[in-house]
Short mmCIF file of C-alpha atoms and ligand atoms in Angstrom, two decimals:
data_model
loop_
_atom_site.label_atom_id
_atom_site.label_comp_id
_atom_site.label_asym_id
_atom_site.label_seq_id
_atom_site.Cartn_x
_atom_site.Cartn_y
_atom_site.Cartn_z
CA MET A 1 95.61 96.68 116.84
CA LYS A 2 92.85 95.27 114.67
CA GLN A 3 93.54 91.60 115.22
CA ASP A 4 93.72 89.39 118.26
CA LEU A 5 96.82 87.25 118.48
CA ILE A 6 97.51 83.76 119.75
CA VAL A 7 101.23 83.22 120.21
CA ILE A 8 102.74 79.80 119.61
CA LEU A 9 106.07 79.37 121.37
CA ASP A 10 108.36 76.90 119.66
CA LEU A 11 109.59 74.43 122.23
CA GLY A 12 110.92 72.02 119.66
CA SER A 13 107.82 70.94 117.81
CA THR A 14 107.98 70.11 114.14
CA GLU A 15 104.30 71.00 113.90
CA ASN A 16 104.38 74.73 114.67
CA THR A 17 103.24 75.73 111.21
CA VAL A 18 100.44 73.16 111.18
CA LEU A 19 99.18 74.58 114.46
CA ALA A 20 99.50 78.18 113.28
CA ARG A 21 97.49 77.37 110.19
CA GLN A 22 94.88 75.51 112.27
CA ILE A 23 94.36 78.63 114.37
CA ARG A 24 94.32 80.93 111.33
CA ASP A 25 91.71 78.57 109.83
CA LEU A 26 89.56 79.38 112.87
CA GLY A 27 89.83 83.01 111.79
CA VAL A 28 92.26 84.02 114.53
CA TYR A 29 95.71 85.38 113.76
CA SER A 30 98.56 83.39 115.24
CA GLU A 31 102.31 83.85 115.20
CA ILE A 32 105.17 81.49 115.98
CA HIS A 33 107.95 82.82 118.19
CA PRO A 34 111.08 81.38 119.81
CA HIS A 35 110.72 79.79 123.24
CA ASP A 36 112.92 82.39 124.94
CA ILE A 37 110.79 85.41 124.05
CA THR A 38 110.64 87.91 126.93
CA ALA A 39 107.52 89.20 128.65
CA GLU A 40 108.44 92.66 127.40
CA GLU A 41 108.60 91.49 123.78
CA LEU A 42 105.22 89.79 124.13
CA ASP A 43 103.77 92.86 125.75
CA ALA A 44 104.91 95.02 122.84
CA PHE A 45 102.46 93.19 120.55
CA LYS A 46 99.55 94.72 122.52
CA ASN A 47 97.09 92.14 121.21
CA VAL A 48 98.17 88.78 122.65
CA LYS A 49 95.15 86.84 123.89
CA GLY A 50 96.84 83.58 124.78
CA ILE A 51 99.98 81.48 124.54
CA ILE A 52 100.47 77.93 123.34
CA LEU A 53 103.64 76.18 124.48
CA ASN A 54 104.30 73.84 121.61
CA GLY A 55 106.70 71.12 122.64
CA GLY A 56 107.72 68.10 120.65
CA GLU A 57 110.43 65.82 119.49
CA ASN A 58 113.21 68.46 119.50
CA ARG A 59 112.40 69.72 123.00
CA VAL A 60 115.46 68.19 124.58
CA VAL A 61 118.59 69.94 123.30
CA ASP A 62 122.00 68.77 124.58
CA GLY A 63 120.30 66.82 127.37
CA GLN A 64 118.39 69.88 128.57
CA SER A 65 114.68 70.38 128.18
CA VAL A 66 113.78 73.67 126.48
CA GLU A 67 111.64 75.87 128.75
CA VAL A 68 110.03 79.29 128.45
CA ARG A 69 110.96 82.18 130.75
CA PRO A 70 109.13 81.79 134.07
CA GLU A 71 107.99 85.44 133.90
CA LEU A 72 105.56 84.50 131.13
CA TYR A 73 103.39 82.66 133.65
CA SER A 74 102.67 85.86 135.56
CA LEU A 75 101.39 87.85 132.58
CA GLY A 76 97.83 86.86 133.35
CA LEU A 77 97.38 85.35 129.89
CA PRO A 78 95.79 81.93 129.31
CA ILE A 79 98.52 79.37 128.58
CA ILE A 80 98.08 75.87 127.20
CA SER A 81 100.85 73.35 126.84
CA VAL A 82 100.87 70.95 123.92
CA ASP A 83 103.56 68.50 124.66
CA TYR A 84 103.68 64.76 124.45
CA PRO A 85 107.38 63.98 124.30
CA GLN A 86 107.18 61.31 126.99
CA SER A 87 104.30 59.49 125.43
CA LYS A 88 105.54 56.27 123.88
CA CYS A 89 102.54 55.90 121.59
CA MET A 90 102.82 59.41 120.26
CA THR A 91 101.28 59.88 116.86
CA LYS A 92 101.33 62.95 114.69
CA LEU A 93 97.74 63.76 115.60
CA ASP A 94 98.45 63.54 119.32
CA CYS A 95 100.94 66.36 118.96
CA LEU A 96 98.18 68.76 118.09
CA PRO A 97 95.18 69.63 120.17
CA ASP A 98 92.04 68.38 118.53
CA GLU A 99 89.85 71.06 117.00
CA GLU A 100 87.41 71.17 119.91
CA THR A 101 90.17 71.67 122.53
CA LEU A 102 91.75 74.31 120.34
CA LYS A 103 88.45 76.14 119.81
CA GLN A 104 87.70 75.99 123.54
CA PHE A 105 91.13 77.47 124.31
CA VAL A 106 91.11 80.16 121.61
CA PHE A 107 87.52 81.35 121.94
CA GLY A 108 86.56 80.12 125.43
CA GLU A 109 89.63 80.79 127.54
CA CYS A 110 91.44 83.45 125.51
CA LYS A 111 88.22 85.10 124.36
CA ALA A 112 89.88 85.83 121.04
CA GLU A 113 87.76 87.18 118.22
CA ALA A 114 87.84 85.70 114.73
CA ASN A 115 89.10 88.94 113.22
CA TRP A 116 92.06 87.71 111.14
CA ASN A 117 91.85 88.90 107.57
CA MET A 118 94.25 90.59 105.16
CA LYS A 119 92.72 94.04 105.57
CA ASN A 120 93.25 93.93 109.35
CA PHE A 121 96.67 92.31 108.95
CA ILE A 122 97.80 95.15 106.69
CA GLU A 123 96.45 97.81 109.04
CA ASP A 124 98.29 96.21 111.96
CA GLN A 125 101.53 95.90 110.01
CA VAL A 126 101.28 99.51 108.84
CA GLU A 127 100.97 100.58 112.48
CA LEU A 128 103.91 98.40 113.54
CA ILE A 129 106.12 99.60 110.66
CA ARG A 130 105.40 103.26 111.47
CA LYS A 131 106.20 102.61 115.12
CA GLN A 132 109.46 100.85 114.25
CA VAL A 133 110.69 103.25 111.58
CA GLY A 134 109.49 106.62 112.87
CA ASP A 135 110.67 109.31 110.47
CA LYS A 136 113.71 107.34 109.31
CA LYS A 137 114.32 105.84 105.87
CA VAL A 138 114.09 102.22 104.72
CA LEU A 139 116.05 100.69 101.86
CA LEU A 140 114.62 97.78 99.88
CA ALA A 141 116.07 95.62 97.11
CA LEU A 142 113.08 95.27 94.82
CA SER A 143 113.61 92.36 92.45
CA GLY A 144 110.05 92.25 91.19
CA GLY A 145 109.51 88.80 92.69
CA VAL A 146 106.35 88.19 94.71
CA ASP A 147 107.83 88.68 98.17
CA SER A 148 109.85 91.83 97.50
CA SER A 149 106.95 93.37 95.55
CA VAL A 150 104.47 92.75 98.37
CA VAL A 151 106.87 94.16 100.97
CA ALA A 152 107.41 97.22 98.77
CA ALA A 153 103.66 97.80 98.45
CA MET A 154 103.21 97.38 102.21
CA LEU A 155 106.05 99.81 103.00
CA ILE A 156 104.78 102.36 100.50
CA LYS A 157 101.42 102.25 102.25
CA ALA A 158 103.06 102.63 105.65
CA ILE A 159 105.80 105.18 105.03
CA GLY A 160 105.49 106.42 101.43
CA GLN A 161 108.55 108.41 100.37
CA GLN A 162 110.60 107.26 103.38
CA LEU A 163 111.03 104.01 101.45
CA VAL A 164 113.81 103.88 98.85
CA CYS A 165 113.51 100.92 96.49
CA VAL A 166 116.52 99.83 94.47
CA HIS A 167 115.85 97.68 91.43
CA VAL A 168 118.98 96.11 89.97
CA ASN A 169 118.56 94.89 86.41
CA HIS A 170 121.27 92.25 86.10
CA GLY A 171 120.52 91.75 82.43
CA LEU A 172 119.16 88.27 83.16
CA MET A 173 115.55 89.33 83.67
CA ARG A 174 112.71 88.06 81.55
CA LYS A 175 111.35 90.14 78.69
CA ASN A 176 109.83 93.44 79.94
CA GLU A 177 110.26 92.44 83.57
CA SER A 178 112.33 95.42 84.72
CA GLU A 179 110.10 97.75 82.70
CA SER A 180 107.08 96.36 84.50
CA VAL A 181 108.70 96.89 87.93
CA VAL A 182 109.36 100.54 87.03
CA LYS A 183 105.85 100.99 85.61
CA VAL A 184 104.05 99.52 88.62
CA PHE A 185 106.18 100.97 91.40
CA ARG A 186 107.38 104.30 90.03
CA ASP A 187 104.49 105.29 87.75
CA GLU A 188 101.51 103.75 89.51
CA LEU A 189 102.46 103.51 93.18
CA HIS A 190 104.73 106.60 93.06
CA ALA A 191 107.52 104.84 94.90
CA ASN A 192 110.90 106.41 95.42
CA LEU A 193 112.65 103.99 93.03
CA VAL A 194 116.28 103.86 91.99
CA TYR A 195 116.63 101.84 88.78
CA VAL A 196 120.11 100.47 88.13
CA ASP A 197 120.84 98.98 84.74
CA ALA A 198 123.83 96.79 85.52
CA SER A 199 123.40 94.46 82.54
CA ASP A 200 126.78 95.16 80.95
CA ARG A 201 128.56 94.80 84.25
CA PHE A 202 127.02 91.39 85.00
CA LEU A 203 127.47 90.08 81.47
CA GLY A 204 131.07 91.28 81.52
CA LYS A 205 131.81 89.36 84.72
CA LEU A 206 130.11 86.26 83.32
CA GLU A 207 132.01 86.24 80.04
CA ASN A 208 133.56 82.82 79.32
CA VAL A 209 132.37 81.41 82.66
CA ALA A 210 130.81 78.03 81.92
CA ASP A 211 130.65 76.37 85.34
CA PRO A 212 127.10 76.57 86.76
CA GLU A 213 128.19 77.04 90.39
CA GLN A 214 130.69 79.70 89.39
CA LYS A 215 127.98 81.51 87.39
CA ARG A 216 125.63 81.48 90.36
CA LYS A 217 128.38 82.76 92.68
CA ILE A 218 129.27 85.60 90.34
CA ILE A 219 125.65 86.68 89.91
CA GLY A 220 124.93 86.54 93.67
CA GLY A 221 128.19 88.28 94.63
CA GLU A 222 127.86 90.99 92.00
CA PHE A 223 124.28 91.64 93.07
CA ILE A 224 125.42 92.37 96.60
CA ARG A 225 128.22 94.65 95.34
CA VAL A 226 125.88 96.69 93.12
CA PHE A 227 123.33 96.96 95.91
CA GLU A 228 126.03 97.96 98.37
CA GLU A 229 127.28 100.71 96.04
CA GLU A 230 123.77 102.11 95.75
CA ALA A 231 123.25 101.87 99.52
CA ARG A 232 126.45 103.86 100.10
CA LYS A 233 125.29 106.61 97.73
CA LEU A 234 122.06 107.00 99.68
CA LYS A 235 122.85 108.72 102.94
CA GLY A 236 120.91 108.52 106.18
CA ILE A 237 119.24 105.15 105.85
CA ASP A 238 118.79 103.13 109.03
CA PHE A 239 116.54 100.29 107.99
CA LEU A 240 116.56 97.50 105.43
CA GLY A 241 113.24 96.08 104.25
CA GLN A 242 113.22 92.38 103.49
CA GLY A 243 110.70 90.07 101.91
CA THR A 244 111.37 87.28 104.38
CA ILE A 245 108.39 84.95 104.67
CA TYR A 246 107.75 82.20 107.18
CA PRO A 247 109.09 79.30 105.06
CA ASP A 248 112.41 81.21 104.74
CA ILE A 249 112.71 81.25 108.52
CA ILE A 250 112.00 77.54 108.76
CA GLU A 251 114.58 76.78 106.08
CA SER A 252 117.20 78.81 107.92
CA GLY A 253 116.48 76.82 111.08
CA THR A 254 114.69 78.02 114.19
CA LYS A 255 116.30 77.84 117.61
CA THR A 256 115.20 74.27 118.12
CA ALA A 257 114.79 72.97 114.57
CA LYS A 258 117.74 71.83 112.55
CA MET A 259 118.89 74.03 109.74
CA VAL A 260 117.59 72.92 106.34
CA LYS A 261 119.56 75.40 104.28
CA SER A 262 120.97 78.84 104.86
CA HIS A 263 118.83 81.57 103.46
CA HIS A 264 119.81 85.02 102.42
CA ASN A 265 117.66 87.59 100.77
CA VAL A 266 120.22 90.35 100.73
CA GLY A 267 122.69 88.66 103.04
CA GLY A 268 126.35 89.36 102.73
CA LEU A 269 126.35 93.14 103.10
CA PRO A 270 129.55 94.38 104.77
CA GLU A 271 129.68 94.91 108.53
CA ASP A 272 129.90 98.69 108.34
CA LEU A 273 126.62 98.86 106.45
CA LYS A 274 124.48 97.96 109.41
CA PHE A 275 120.73 98.16 109.07
CA GLU A 276 117.91 97.22 111.34
CA LEU A 277 115.58 94.85 109.47
CA VAL A 278 111.94 95.53 108.65
CA GLU A 279 110.24 92.24 107.77
CA PRO A 280 106.47 92.66 107.76
CA LEU A 281 105.75 89.35 105.98
CA LYS A 282 107.84 87.10 108.13
CA GLN A 283 104.86 85.40 109.73
CA LEU A 284 103.07 84.71 106.44
CA PHE A 285 102.90 81.62 104.26
CA LYS A 286 103.25 81.98 100.51
CA ASP A 287 99.52 81.89 99.73
CA GLU A 288 98.93 84.54 102.40
CA VAL A 289 101.67 86.73 100.91
CA ARG A 290 99.85 86.59 97.57
CA ALA A 291 96.52 87.45 99.23
CA CYS A 292 98.25 90.35 100.95
CA GLY A 293 99.60 91.58 97.60
CA VAL A 294 96.14 91.46 96.05
CA GLU A 295 94.69 93.39 99.00
CA LEU A 296 97.44 95.99 98.57
CA GLY A 297 96.38 96.45 94.95
CA LEU A 298 99.30 94.84 93.12
CA PRO A 299 98.59 93.49 89.62
CA HIS A 300 97.48 89.86 89.45
CA ASP A 301 100.42 88.91 87.18
CA MET A 302 102.94 90.17 89.69
CA VAL A 303 101.37 88.39 92.64
CA TYR A 304 100.64 85.07 90.93
CA ARG A 305 103.76 84.77 88.83
CA GLN A 306 105.57 81.46 88.63
CA PRO A 307 108.80 80.94 90.60
CA PHE A 308 111.86 82.49 89.00
CA PRO A 309 115.40 81.73 90.19
CA GLY A 310 117.52 84.57 91.60
CA PRO A 311 120.20 84.12 88.89
CA GLY A 312 117.39 84.54 86.37
CA LEU A 313 117.85 83.56 82.76
CA GLY A 314 121.55 83.14 83.54
CA VAL A 315 120.94 79.52 84.54
CA ARG A 316 118.81 78.91 81.44
CA CYS A 317 121.41 80.14 78.99
CA LEU A 318 123.56 77.06 79.56
CA GLY A 319 127.33 77.18 79.86
CA ALA A 320 129.16 80.43 79.15
CA ILE A 321 126.52 83.11 78.53
CA THR A 322 126.56 84.88 75.18
CA ARG A 323 124.31 87.76 74.24
CA ASP A 324 122.81 86.01 71.20
CA ARG A 325 121.83 82.92 73.19
CA LEU A 326 120.56 85.02 76.10
CA GLU A 327 118.33 86.86 73.67
CA ALA A 328 117.10 83.51 72.31
CA VAL A 329 116.21 82.37 75.86
CA ARG A 330 114.42 85.65 76.60
CA GLU A 331 112.42 85.75 73.36
CA SER A 332 111.47 82.07 73.42
CA ASP A 333 110.43 82.35 77.08
CA ALA A 334 108.18 85.29 76.21
CA ILE A 335 106.54 83.29 73.40
CA LEU A 336 106.07 80.27 75.68
CA ARG A 337 104.45 82.40 78.36
CA GLU A 338 102.19 84.12 75.88
CA GLU A 339 101.00 80.86 74.32
CA PHE A 340 100.56 79.14 77.71
CA ALA A 341 98.38 82.05 78.82
CA LYS A 342 96.31 81.83 75.62
CA ALA A 343 95.79 78.09 76.18
CA GLY A 344 94.90 78.65 79.86
CA LEU A 345 97.94 76.64 80.94
CA ASP A 346 99.42 79.52 82.95
CA LYS A 347 96.87 78.82 85.69
CA LYS A 348 97.40 75.08 85.59
CA VAL A 349 101.14 74.52 85.25
CA TRP A 350 103.44 75.24 88.20
CA GLN A 351 106.52 76.31 86.26
CA TYR A 352 107.38 76.56 82.57
CA PHE A 353 110.32 78.07 80.79
CA THR A 354 112.79 77.65 77.96
CA VAL A 355 116.47 76.77 77.97
CA VAL A 356 119.14 77.25 75.31
CA PRO A 357 122.16 74.87 75.40
CA ASP A 358 125.60 76.01 74.31
CA PHE A 359 125.91 73.92 71.18
CA LYS A 360 124.54 74.16 67.66
CA SER A 361 122.88 71.68 65.35
CA VAL A 362 122.54 71.53 61.58
CA GLY A 363 119.39 72.78 59.87
CA MET A 364 117.99 74.24 56.65
CA LYS A 365 116.75 77.80 56.19
CA HIS A 366 115.96 79.44 52.83
CA ASN A 367 117.43 76.46 50.99
CA ALA A 368 120.73 76.83 52.75
CA ARG A 369 122.48 74.82 55.40
CA VAL A 370 122.52 76.56 58.80
CA PHE A 371 124.25 75.74 62.04
CA GLU A 372 122.14 77.18 64.89
CA TYR A 373 120.96 76.82 68.49
CA MET A 374 118.11 74.78 69.92
CA VAL A 375 115.42 75.79 72.39
CA ILE A 376 114.30 73.28 75.01
CA ILE A 377 110.85 73.72 76.54
CA ARG A 378 110.30 72.59 80.13
CA ALA A 379 106.91 72.55 81.87
CA ILE A 380 106.50 70.87 85.24
CA ASN A 381 104.12 70.42 88.12
CA THR A 382 105.11 70.01 91.73
CA ILE A 383 103.89 70.64 95.25
CA ASP A 384 107.12 71.50 97.01
CA ALA A 385 109.73 71.67 94.19
CA MET A 386 111.47 68.64 95.74
CA THR A 387 109.98 66.28 93.17
CA ALA A 388 108.28 67.21 89.92
CA SER A 389 106.46 65.60 87.02
CA ILE A 390 106.20 66.96 83.50
CA GLU A 391 103.05 68.60 82.16
CA LYS A 392 101.65 66.60 79.26
CA VAL A 393 101.16 69.63 77.06
CA ASP A 394 98.68 69.29 74.24
CA TRP A 395 100.46 68.47 70.95
CA ASP A 396 98.77 71.33 69.05
CA VAL A 397 99.83 73.88 71.66
CA LEU A 398 103.41 72.60 71.52
CA GLU A 399 103.39 72.77 67.74
CA ARG A 400 102.11 76.36 67.80
CA ILE A 401 104.83 77.37 70.24
CA THR A 402 107.47 75.57 68.18
CA ASN A 403 106.39 77.27 64.97
CA ARG A 404 106.44 80.69 66.60
CA ILE A 405 109.88 80.15 68.14
CA LEU A 406 111.29 78.96 64.82
CA ALA A 407 109.77 81.90 62.97
CA GLU A 408 110.42 84.67 65.50
CA VAL A 409 113.57 83.85 67.45
CA GLU A 410 116.89 84.50 65.76
CA ASN A 411 119.67 81.90 65.60
CA VAL A 412 117.34 78.99 66.44
CA ASN A 413 116.54 76.08 64.12
CA ARG A 414 115.27 73.38 66.51
CA VAL A 415 112.83 73.04 69.44
CA CYS A 416 112.73 70.11 71.90
CA TYR A 417 110.47 69.18 74.83
CA ASP A 418 112.06 67.98 78.07
CA MET A 419 110.30 64.82 79.24
CA SER A 420 112.32 64.31 82.44
CA PRO A 421 110.77 64.14 85.88
CA LYS A 422 112.58 65.30 89.03
CA PRO A 423 114.40 63.18 90.13
CA PRO A 424 116.65 62.33 88.42
CA ALA A 425 116.57 65.70 86.61
CA THR A 426 116.27 68.94 88.54
CA ILE A 427 113.73 71.55 87.50
CA GLU A 428 116.36 73.98 86.25
CA PHE A 429 119.27 72.78 84.09
CA GLU A 430 122.05 74.46 86.06
P1 LIG B 501 115.75 72.74 91.03
O1 LIG B 501 116.42 73.12 89.75
O2 LIG B 501 116.69 72.68 92.19
O3 LIG B 501 114.75 73.95 91.34
O4 LIG B 501 114.93 71.51 90.90
C1 LIG B 501 113.78 73.94 92.35
C2 LIG B 501 113.03 75.27 92.33
O5 LIG B 501 113.89 76.31 92.81
C3 LIG B 501 114.01 77.32 91.83
N1 LIG B 501 115.40 77.82 91.90
C4 LIG B 501 115.78 78.94 92.54
N2 LIG B 501 115.06 79.84 93.21
N3 LIG B 501 117.04 81.07 93.64
C5 LIG B 501 115.70 80.94 93.75
O6 LIG B 501 115.06 81.79 94.36
C6 LIG B 501 117.82 80.19 92.98
O7 LIG B 501 119.03 80.35 92.89
C7 LIG B 501 117.15 79.06 92.40
N4 LIG B 501 117.59 78.00 91.68
C8 LIG B 501 116.50 77.23 91.40
C9 LIG B 501 113.68 76.66 90.51
O8 LIG B 501 113.25 77.60 89.54
C10 LIG B 501 112.61 75.71 90.93
O9 LIG B 501 111.36 76.36 91.06
#
């Protein structure tokens, strides 16, 4: 192993991630694990230099205090306990060791080296993946999103042709998105990639479905069915790669933290399709995942792309999806992205996209009355997607985008700008 490791055991603290990042800021890799980890599991890491028992406000569960396995104390590793649950005057800062104590523990007692960087992280993960997978095969649903792309690149580096990527084009992708996945992964990284064009199938299922929740359910459910069908065709696969990252684990709830929301990447596969999971990014934060992708040689656009919902353009083609409106969303979105990039706004604005409602308005084209769709532009900034404010886009830029949309996108005669913050509006419309 290239990197030393400080293990944080979660004994009910809400500050595990803050502590992990504090240690990583010192240049030492740290991972967060459940309190009931066994000595054997810890030993398997080979590079543990010390353990931090991180207690806190959730330490007492059902009247019982959460404890680690006593065997951990006889491993001969330095252990520090960070726990102030009894302290009445507890403040947030008290929960964490101050930087000097932390440095003394990490470098003084544990004698850890500051050797955490993406190159070493990747080398360690490659070693771990090879050890886990052996000569078996791994299946991966490659959406083209940041997390699945980075996992794919990591697995290709580790096991090459033993990885089978399946890219399902649900027909709700942005312009050229599926093509770019095929170009990068099949042509450039020589991945074993199965490309499934399921556009007609998805659009067929979505016909006349106007309810947003129903649309989302159909898209999610159909995705699992298509993926399952492909998985059944491929024989002899034992592992499933997943782009789980640390925030996903927090959102799904740790053993002591309350569940925020259930999270599934490719959840919902039937019982008889049992895979062991390979999740090499599950200890990384989003910015670290991007850095990892850059180190693995993925294109900048793929690694730094803005968030894109799983149901894709399906939730931006409002109401019952029709092909003409879907095309209007896709083309207007491509124009918006192109013009934002030209104006340098792609690096400044958190998320920007277009939406096409399911009603028409009156207009004039070539001296004749037309009855056509409208495009709504939305551009927002946020830190955590829980609240958002609109980007005050320069009037000239907006006018240029409007003119291009009106000239180049069929069936559109009107462009509007959404001025609503979140709350009360959400970022997406559906
Ligand atoms: P809302 O509309 O809830 O969106 O304000 C917050 C953020 O989440 C994204 N979003 C999704 N992301 N799957 C995803 O992976 C989804 O189903 C989904 N729906 C919304 C949205 O684009 C915004 O960034």
